[in-house]
CSV table of C-alpha atoms in Angstrom, one decimal:
chain,number,residue,atom,x,y,z
J,1,MET,CA,82.7,-117.4,-22.9
J,2,ASN,CA,84.8,-119.3,-20.4
J,3,LYS,CA,87.6,-121.7,-21.5
J,4,PRO,CA,85.7,-125.0,-21.1
J,5,ALA,CA,82.7,-123.6,-23.1
J,6,ALA,CA,85.1,-122.4,-25.8
J,7,LEU,CA,86.7,-125.8,-26.0
J,8,ILE,CA,83.3,-127.5,-26.3
J,9,LEU,CA,82.3,-125.1,-29.1
J,10,ALA,CA,85.5,-125.8,-31.0
J,11,VAL,CA,85.2,-129.6,-30.6
J,12,PHE,CA,81.6,-129.7,-31.7
J,13,ALA,CA,82.3,-127.5,-34.7
J,14,ILE,CA,84.8,-130.1,-35.9
J,15,ALA,CA,82.3,-132.9,-35.1
J,16,LEU,CA,79.7,-131.2,-37.3
J,17,GLY,CA,82.1,-131.2,-40.2
J,18,ALA,CA,82.8,-127.5,-40.2
J,19,GLY,CA,86.5,-128.2,-41.1
J,20,ILE,CA,87.7,-125.2,-39.1
J,21,PHE,CA,91.0,-125.3,-37.2
J,22,TYR,CA,90.8,-122.8,-34.3
J,23,GLY,CA,93.8,-120.6,-33.7
J,24,LEU,CA,96.0,-120.5,-30.6
J,25,LYS,CA,96.6,-117.2,-28.9
J,26,GLN,CA,100.1,-115.9,-28.4
J,27,GLY,CA,100.2,-112.6,-26.6
J,28,SER,CA,98.0,-110.1,-28.5
J,29,GLY,CA,98.3,-112.0,-31.8
J,30,ILE,CA,96.2,-114.8,-33.2
J,31,PHE,CA,97.6,-117.6,-35.3
J,32,PRO,CA,94.6,-118.5,-37.5
J,33,GLY,CA,93.9,-121.9,-38.9
J,34,ALA,CA,93.8,-122.8,-42.6
J,35,ASN,CA,91.2,-121.5,-44.9
J,36,PRO,CA,88.2,-123.7,-44.3
J,37,ALA,CA,87.4,-123.7,-48.0
J,38,GLY,CA,90.6,-125.4,-48.8
J,39,PRO,CA,91.3,-129.2,-49.0
J,40,ALA,CA,91.0,-130.9,-45.6
J,41,ASP,CA,94.6,-132.3,-45.8
J,42,GLN,CA,96.0,-128.9,-46.7
J,43,ALA,CA,94.1,-127.4,-43.9
J,44,ALA,CA,95.5,-130.0,-41.5
J,45,SER,CA,99.1,-129.4,-42.7
J,46,THR,CA,98.8,-125.6,-42.4
J,47,ALA,CA,97.2,-125.9,-39.0
J,48,SER,CA,100.0,-128.2,-37.9
J,49,ALA,CA,102.7,-125.6,-38.7
J,50,THR,CA,100.6,-122.9,-37.1
J,51,ALA,CA,100.2,-124.9,-33.9
J,52,SER,CA,103.9,-125.6,-33.8
J,53,ALA,CA,104.7,-121.9,-34.1
J,54,ALA,CA,102.3,-121.1,-31.4
J,55,THR,CA,103.6,-123.7,-29.0
J,56,PRO,CA,105.1,-121.2,-26.6
J,57,THR,CA,101.6,-120.4,-25.4
J,58,LEU,CA,101.3,-123.9,-24.0
J,59,ALA,CA,102.1,-124.9,-20.5
J,60,ALA,CA,105.9,-125.2,-20.0
J,61,THR,CA,105.6,-128.6,-18.3
J,62,ILE,CA,103.1,-131.4,-18.1
J,63,PRO,CA,100.0,-130.2,-16.3
J,64,ASP,CA,98.9,-132.1,-13.2
J,65,PHE,CA,95.6,-133.7,-13.9
J,66,LYS,CA,94.2,-137.2,-13.6
J,67,LEU,CA,91.6,-139.1,-15.8
J,68,ALA,CA,90.2,-142.6,-15.6
J,69,ASP,CA,92.1,-145.2,-17.6
J,70,ARG,CA,90.5,-148.3,-19.3
J,71,ASN,CA,90.3,-150.1,-16.0
J,72,GLY,CA,88.7,-147.1,-14.2
J,73,ASP,CA,91.8,-146.2,-12.3
J,74,MET,CA,92.8,-142.5,-12.0
J,75,LYS,CA,96.0,-141.8,-13.8
J,76,GLY,CA,98.0,-138.7,-14.8
J,77,LEU,CA,100.6,-138.1,-17.4
J,78,ARG,CA,103.3,-137.9,-14.8
J,79,ASP,CA,102.6,-141.5,-13.9
J,80,PHE,CA,104.3,-142.6,-17.0
J,81,GLY,CA,107.7,-141.8,-15.6
J,82,ASP,CA,110.7,-140.6,-17.6
J,83,LYS,CA,109.1,-141.1,-21.0
J,84,ALA,CA,108.9,-138.6,-23.9
J,85,LEU,CA,105.2,-138.5,-24.3
J,86,ILE,CA,103.1,-138.3,-27.5
J,87,VAL,CA,99.8,-137.1,-26.0
J,88,ASN,CA,96.9,-137.5,-28.5
J,89,PHE,CA,93.5,-135.9,-27.8
J,90,TRP,CA,90.8,-137.7,-29.8
J,91,ALA,CA,87.2,-138.9,-30.0
J,92,THR,CA,85.5,-141.9,-31.5
J,93,TRP,CA,83.3,-139.7,-33.7
J,94,CYS,CA,86.3,-137.9,-35.2
J,95,ALA,CA,87.3,-139.4,-38.6
J,96,PRO,CA,90.9,-138.0,-38.7
J,97,CYS,CA,91.3,-139.3,-35.1
J,98,ARG,CA,90.3,-142.8,-36.2
J,99,ARG,CA,92.7,-142.6,-39.2
J,100,GLU,CA,95.6,-141.7,-36.9
J,101,ILE,CA,95.3,-144.7,-34.7
J,102,PRO,CA,97.3,-147.1,-36.9
J,103,LEU,CA,100.1,-144.6,-37.1
J,104,LEU,CA,100.1,-144.1,-33.3
J,105,GLU,CA,100.2,-147.8,-32.8
J,106,LYS,CA,103.2,-148.0,-35.2
J,107,LEU,CA,105.0,-145.2,-33.4
J,108,GLN,CA,104.6,-146.9,-30.1
J,109,ALA,CA,105.7,-150.3,-31.5
J,110,GLU,CA,108.8,-148.9,-33.3
J,111,HIS,CA,109.9,-146.2,-30.9
J,112,GLY,CA,108.7,-147.3,-27.5
J,113,ASP,CA,112.2,-148.8,-26.7
J,114,GLU,CA,113.7,-145.4,-27.3
J,115,GLY,CA,111.7,-144.0,-24.5
J,116,PHE,CA,108.7,-142.6,-26.4
J,117,GLN,CA,105.2,-143.3,-25.0
J,118,VAL,CA,101.9,-142.7,-26.8
J,119,VAL,CA,99.0,-141.8,-24.5
J,120,GLY,CA,95.5,-141.3,-26.0
J,121,ILE,CA,93.2,-139.0,-24.2
J,122,ALA,CA,89.6,-139.5,-25.4
J,123,ILE,CA,87.1,-136.7,-25.1
J,124,ASP,CA,84.1,-138.9,-25.4
J,125,PHE,CA,81.6,-141.1,-23.5
J,126,ARG,CA,83.4,-143.9,-21.7
J,127,ASP,CA,81.3,-146.8,-23.0
J,128,LYS,CA,81.9,-145.7,-26.6
J,129,VAL,CA,85.6,-145.4,-26.1
J,130,LEU,CA,86.0,-148.8,-24.5
J,131,ALA,CA,84.0,-150.5,-27.2
J,132,PHE,CA,85.9,-148.7,-30.0
J,133,ALA,CA,89.3,-149.4,-28.3
J,134,ASP,CA,88.4,-153.1,-28.0
J,135,GLU,CA,87.3,-153.2,-31.7
J,136,MET,CA,90.5,-151.5,-32.9
J,137,GLN,CA,92.7,-153.4,-30.4
J,138,ILE,CA,94.4,-150.2,-29.3
J,139,GLY,CA,97.5,-151.2,-27.4
J,140,TYR,CA,98.8,-147.9,-26.0
J,141,PRO,CA,97.4,-146.4,-22.8
J,142,LEU,CA,94.1,-144.5,-22.9
J,143,LEU,CA,92.7,-141.9,-20.5
J,144,ILE,CA,89.0,-141.1,-20.8
J,145,GLY,CA,86.8,-138.2,-19.9
J,146,GLU,CA,84.1,-135.8,-20.9
J,147,GLN,CA,84.3,-132.4,-19.3
J,148,ASP,CA,87.3,-133.4,-17.3
J,149,ALA,CA,89.1,-134.4,-20.5
J,150,LEU,CA,88.3,-131.0,-22.0
J,151,ASP,CA,89.7,-129.5,-18.8
J,152,ALA,CA,92.9,-131.4,-19.5
J,153,VAL,CA,93.2,-129.7,-22.8
J,154,ALA,CA,92.7,-126.3,-21.0
J,155,ALA,CA,95.4,-127.3,-18.5
J,156,PHE,CA,97.9,-127.4,-21.4
J,157,GLY,CA,97.1,-123.7,-21.9
J,158,VAL,CA,95.0,-124.1,-25.1
J,159,ASP,CA,92.2,-121.7,-25.5
J,160,MET,CA,90.4,-123.5,-28.4
J,161,VAL,CA,91.3,-126.7,-30.2
J,162,GLY,CA,90.1,-129.0,-33.0
J,163,LEU,CA,90.6,-132.7,-32.9
J,164,PRO,CA,92.8,-134.6,-33.2
J,165,PHE,CA,95.4,-132.6,-31.2
J,166,THR,CA,98.7,-133.9,-30.2
J,167,VAL,CA,101.3,-132.6,-27.7
J,168,PHE,CA,104.9,-133.8,-27.5
J,169,THR,CA,106.9,-133.7,-24.3
J,170,ASP,CA,110.5,-134.7,-23.5
J,171,ARG,CA,111.6,-137.0,-20.7
J,172,GLN,CA,111.9,-134.2,-18.2
J,173,GLY,CA,108.2,-133.5,-18.6
J,174,ARG,CA,108.7,-130.3,-20.6
J,175,VAL,CA,106.1,-129.5,-23.3
J,176,ILE,CA,108.1,-129.2,-26.5
J,177,ALA,CA,105.6,-128.8,-29.3
J,178,SER,CA,102.0,-129.4,-30.5
J,179,HIS,CA,100.3,-130.5,-33.7
J,180,MET,CA,96.7,-129.7,-34.5
J,181,GLY,CA,95.0,-131.9,-37.1
J,182,GLU,CA,95.7,-135.4,-38.3
J,183,LEU,CA,99.3,-136.5,-37.8
J,184,HIS,CA,101.0,-138.1,-40.8
J,185,ALA,CA,104.1,-140.3,-40.8
J,186,ASP,CA,106.5,-137.8,-42.3
J,187,GLN,CA,105.3,-135.1,-39.8
J,188,ALA,CA,105.8,-137.6,-36.9
J,189,GLU,CA,109.3,-138.2,-38.0
J,190,VAL,CA,110.1,-134.5,-37.8
J,191,PHE,CA,108.8,-134.3,-34.2
J,192,LEU,CA,110.6,-137.4,-33.1
J,193,ALA,CA,113.9,-136.5,-34.8
J,194,VAL,CA,114.0,-133.2,-32.9
J,195,LEU,CA,112.9,-134.8,-29.7
J,196,ARG,CA,115.9,-137.1,-29.9
J,197,ARG,CA,118.2,-134.1,-30.2
J,198,VAL,CA,116.5,-132.6,-27.1
J,199,GLU,CA,117.6,-135.7,-25.2
J,200,ALA,CA,120.9,-136.4,-26.8
J,201,ASP,CA,122.3,-132.9,-27.6
J,202,GLY,CA,120.6,-130.7,-24.9
J,203,LEU,CA,118.6,-128.8,-27.6
J,204,THR,CA,116.5,-126.2,-25.7
J,205,PRO,CA,112.7,-126.3,-26.1
J,206,ALA,CA,112.7,-123.0,-27.9
J,207,ASP,CA,115.3,-124.2,-30.4
J,208,ALA,CA,113.5,-127.5,-30.7
J,209,ARG,CA,110.3,-125.6,-31.7
J,210,ARG,CA,112.1,-123.6,-34.3
J,211,GLU,CA,113.6,-126.8,-35.8
J,212,ILE,CA,110.2,-128.5,-35.8
J,213,PHE,CA,108.5,-125.6,-37.5
J,214,ALA,CA,111.3,-125.5,-40.2
J,215,GLY,CA,111.0,-129.3,-40.7
J,216,LEU,CA,107.3,-129.2,-41.1
J,217,SER,CA,107.4,-126.3,-43.4
J,218,ALA,CA,109.9,-128.1,-45.6
J,219,LEU,CA,107.6,-131.1,-46.1
J,220,PRO,CA,105.8,-131.4,-49.5
J,221,PRO,CA,102.2,-130.2,-49.3
J,222,ARG,CA,99.8,-133.0,-48.5
J,223,GLY,CA,98.3,-134.4,-51.7
J,224,SER,CA,101.2,-133.3,-53.9
J,225,PRO,CA,102.8,-135.9,-56.2
J,226,SER,CA,105.7,-136.3,-53.7
J,227,GLY,CA,103.6,-135.7,-50.6
């Protein structure tokens, strides 16, 4: 099975409610997702830590691709300049993706002045995305595609993915970490805190990944009394 076909299979498995988070390959090993029989939030939390640990399999820098924005203009991630990007792959039919949108809006509003930029990449039909974005009043930039958006995921070096899927980069365009599954506020703070240290203290991407993994692992399980 070629990479685009594998991506399509993974995406539609999530769409059908299979609840499976597909692993990321690293060398000869596989980082499996959470037990699909477990609670959805627990699966998302486990998959997040797994994805962060497997981040070295991702492209080292932002891949060079272009997708149509809301106006129909072709734009790539490099066009956002020296911003630390929060690149969120999503679809209108994906319930966790829809739940994430208020948090992404909040991250952009509260941290945009620090140099963070949320960019949504919709793997979906253009007319559905535009209607949904207008209804939800999504303010951050959107890039939209079908197969070409799946190809954008592949350009990041991902073999298979479930939605939502978020990639974090620094201002130099280096890919620092990834998160598979719904992003929650406490998890987002872990990513952003470490990204600040990348910029301010010169933390290397490898060290940043280790700190992110440790920070995510230390969070209370989703659904616990303190979680």
